[in-house]
Amino acid sequence: MTALIVSTFLGVVLTVASLYAKAEIERRFNRRRKIPVLHAVNVLAIAAIIAVSYYMLANISLYGKQLFYVYFGAIQLLLPVYALVSVWIAKREKKAKKYTTSADKKVLYIKQKYLASRRDDHYHSKTS
């Protein structure tokens, strides 16, 4: 039972960390265009880590096909968690975005709270 709880917790933590790493990779190398292949790579890598941790913590001996069953079980348990966390992070990033863009990537408007914070900082600076 402990192995299952630790594996689940590890899956959630690794999902959040891998999604943030995916966002950084997209930002640095691909100029904010989405790379869908990274989702598949994240799921497969996290499932492998979960399967290995479950295998080590459960203290069971797996031979041949049994290791693949644990791996595919980890994928099945990870997919809903990954989907929920992915949607949550996407909504959070969209809400935290400072501006809204059109379909052709032009800035439509900057959100009011970011304009207000910049204006206040400018008026209270020591040089003006």
Tab-separated table of C-alpha atoms in Angstrom:
chain	number	residue	atom	x	y	z
A	1	MET	CA	0.000	0.000	0.000
A	2	THR	CA	2.871	2.365	0.791
A	3	ALA	CA	4.369	1.732	-2.634
A	4	LEU	CA	1.121	2.775	-4.330
A	5	ILE	CA	0.782	5.969	-2.277
A	6	VAL	CA	4.405	6.989	-2.834
A	7	SER	CA	4.141	6.201	-6.545
A	8	THR	CA	0.987	8.309	-6.865
A	9	PHE	CA	2.552	11.250	-5.041
A	10	LEU	CA	5.686	10.906	-7.147
A	11	GLY	CA	3.547	10.866	-10.295
A	12	VAL	CA	1.801	14.132	-9.400
A	13	VAL	CA	5.048	15.889	-8.486
A	14	LEU	CA	6.826	14.668	-11.609
A	15	THR	CA	3.871	15.668	-13.784
A	16	VAL	CA	3.942	19.252	-12.536
A	17	ALA	CA	7.717	19.444	-12.860
A	18	SER	CA	7.753	17.964	-16.360
A	19	LEU	CA	5.021	20.307	-17.580
A	20	TYR	CA	6.968	23.317	-16.354
A	21	ALA	CA	10.099	21.932	-18.019
A	22	LYS	CA	8.102	21.403	-21.224
A	23	ALA	CA	6.935	25.014	-21.153
A	24	GLU	CA	10.526	26.227	-20.711
A	25	ILE	CA	11.754	24.055	-23.590
A	26	GLU	CA	9.025	25.427	-25.837
A	27	ARG	CA	9.790	28.982	-24.763
A	28	ARG	CA	13.543	28.746	-25.316
A	29	PHE	CA	13.836	26.618	-28.423
A	30	ASN	CA	10.614	27.022	-30.350
A	31	ARG	CA	9.479	30.592	-29.654
A	32	ARG	CA	6.367	29.600	-27.702
A	33	ARG	CA	4.935	27.285	-30.352
A	34	LYS	CA	3.528	24.112	-28.877
A	35	ILE	CA	5.376	20.816	-29.331
A	36	PRO	CA	2.814	17.992	-28.808
A	37	VAL	CA	5.452	15.247	-28.934
A	38	LEU	CA	6.784	16.460	-25.580
A	39	HIS	CA	3.528	15.376	-23.922
A	40	ALA	CA	4.070	11.791	-25.083
A	41	VAL	CA	7.700	11.856	-23.977
A	42	ASN	CA	6.675	13.218	-20.571
A	43	VAL	CA	4.033	10.519	-20.045
A	44	LEU	CA	6.354	7.675	-21.045
A	45	ALA	CA	9.244	8.938	-18.911
A	46	ILE	CA	7.107	9.597	-15.833
A	47	ALA	CA	5.424	6.192	-16.165
A	48	ALA	CA	8.851	4.536	-16.303
A	49	ILE	CA	9.932	6.338	-13.134
A	50	ILE	CA	6.687	5.402	-11.378
A	51	ALA	CA	6.988	1.747	-12.439
A	52	VAL	CA	10.573	1.541	-11.205
A	53	SER	CA	9.709	3.202	-7.887
A	54	TYR	CA	6.723	0.899	-7.405
A	55	TYR	CA	8.878	-2.101	-8.259
A	56	MET	CA	11.536	-1.051	-5.721
A	57	LEU	CA	9.128	-0.094	-2.923
A	58	ALA	CA	6.759	-3.047	-3.297
A	59	ASN	CA	9.671	-5.442	-2.906
A	60	ILE	CA	8.320	-7.849	-5.467
A	61	SER	CA	10.181	-9.797	-8.079
A	62	LEU	CA	9.040	-9.143	-11.611
A	63	TYR	CA	10.082	-11.248	-14.534
A	64	GLY	CA	9.569	-10.553	-18.237
A	65	LYS	CA	6.018	-9.506	-19.027
A	66	GLN	CA	5.173	-8.588	-15.442
A	67	LEU	CA	7.455	-5.549	-15.623
A	68	PHE	CA	5.614	-4.357	-18.727
A	69	TYR	CA	2.274	-4.862	-16.967
A	70	VAL	CA	3.423	-2.610	-14.128
A	71	TYR	CA	4.670	-0.059	-16.690
A	72	PHE	CA	1.413	-0.031	-18.665
A	73	GLY	CA	-0.579	0.115	-15.407
A	74	ALA	CA	1.453	3.163	-14.432
A	75	ILE	CA	0.634	4.762	-17.786
A	76	GLN	CA	-3.079	4.099	-17.285
A	77	LEU	CA	-3.015	5.621	-13.819
A	78	LEU	CA	-0.925	8.588	-14.949
A	79	LEU	CA	-2.942	9.670	-17.992
A	80	PRO	CA	-5.941	11.186	-16.114
A	81	VAL	CA	-3.643	12.926	-13.635
A	82	TYR	CA	-1.465	14.266	-16.457
A	83	ALA	CA	-4.502	15.520	-18.388
A	84	LEU	CA	-5.970	17.315	-15.366
A	85	VAL	CA	-2.691	18.933	-14.361
A	86	SER	CA	-1.991	19.921	-17.973
A	87	VAL	CA	-5.357	21.660	-18.314
A	88	TRP	CA	-4.931	23.351	-14.925
A	89	ILE	CA	-1.479	24.709	-15.815
A	90	ALA	CA	-2.692	25.905	-19.240
A	91	LYS	CA	-5.571	27.818	-17.634
A	92	ARG	CA	-3.226	29.267	-15.028
A	93	GLU	CA	-0.755	30.450	-17.671
A	94	LYS	CA	-3.537	31.976	-19.754
A	95	LYS	CA	-4.874	33.845	-16.737
A	96	ALA	CA	-1.402	35.133	-15.808
A	97	LYS	CA	-0.656	36.355	-19.330
A	98	LYS	CA	-0.109	40.117	-19.447
A	99	TYR	CA	-1.759	40.659	-22.824
A	100	THR	CA	-4.246	39.145	-25.252
A	101	THR	CA	-3.270	38.255	-28.811
A	102	SER	CA	-5.208	37.716	-32.022
A	103	ALA	CA	-4.944	34.708	-34.326
A	104	ASP	CA	-2.118	36.336	-36.293
A	105	LYS	CA	-0.108	36.850	-33.054
A	106	LYS	CA	-0.645	40.602	-32.803
A	107	VAL	CA	-1.200	42.111	-29.366
A	108	LEU	CA	-4.816	43.202	-29.013
A	109	TYR	CA	-4.666	44.783	-25.576
A	110	ILE	CA	-2.619	44.779	-22.390
A	111	LYS	CA	-4.532	43.903	-19.239
A	112	GLN	CA	-5.400	46.835	-16.996
A	113	LYS	CA	-3.705	45.602	-13.812
A	114	TYR	CA	-0.317	45.461	-15.570
A	115	LEU	CA	-0.737	48.969	-16.969
A	116	ALA	CA	-1.647	50.306	-13.530
A	117	SER	CA	1.373	48.735	-11.839
A	118	ARG	CA	3.788	50.166	-14.424
A	119	ARG	CA	2.259	53.637	-14.230
A	120	ASP	CA	2.446	53.710	-10.429
A	121	ASP	CA	6.085	52.649	-10.449
A	122	HIS	CA	6.944	55.364	-12.941
A	123	TYR	CA	5.334	58.196	-10.969
A	124	HIS	CA	6.993	57.180	-7.734
A	125	SER	CA	10.490	56.783	-9.061
A	126	LYS	CA	13.305	58.826	-7.512
A	127	THR	CA	14.403	60.360	-10.809
A	128	SER	CA	11.105	61.956	-11.826
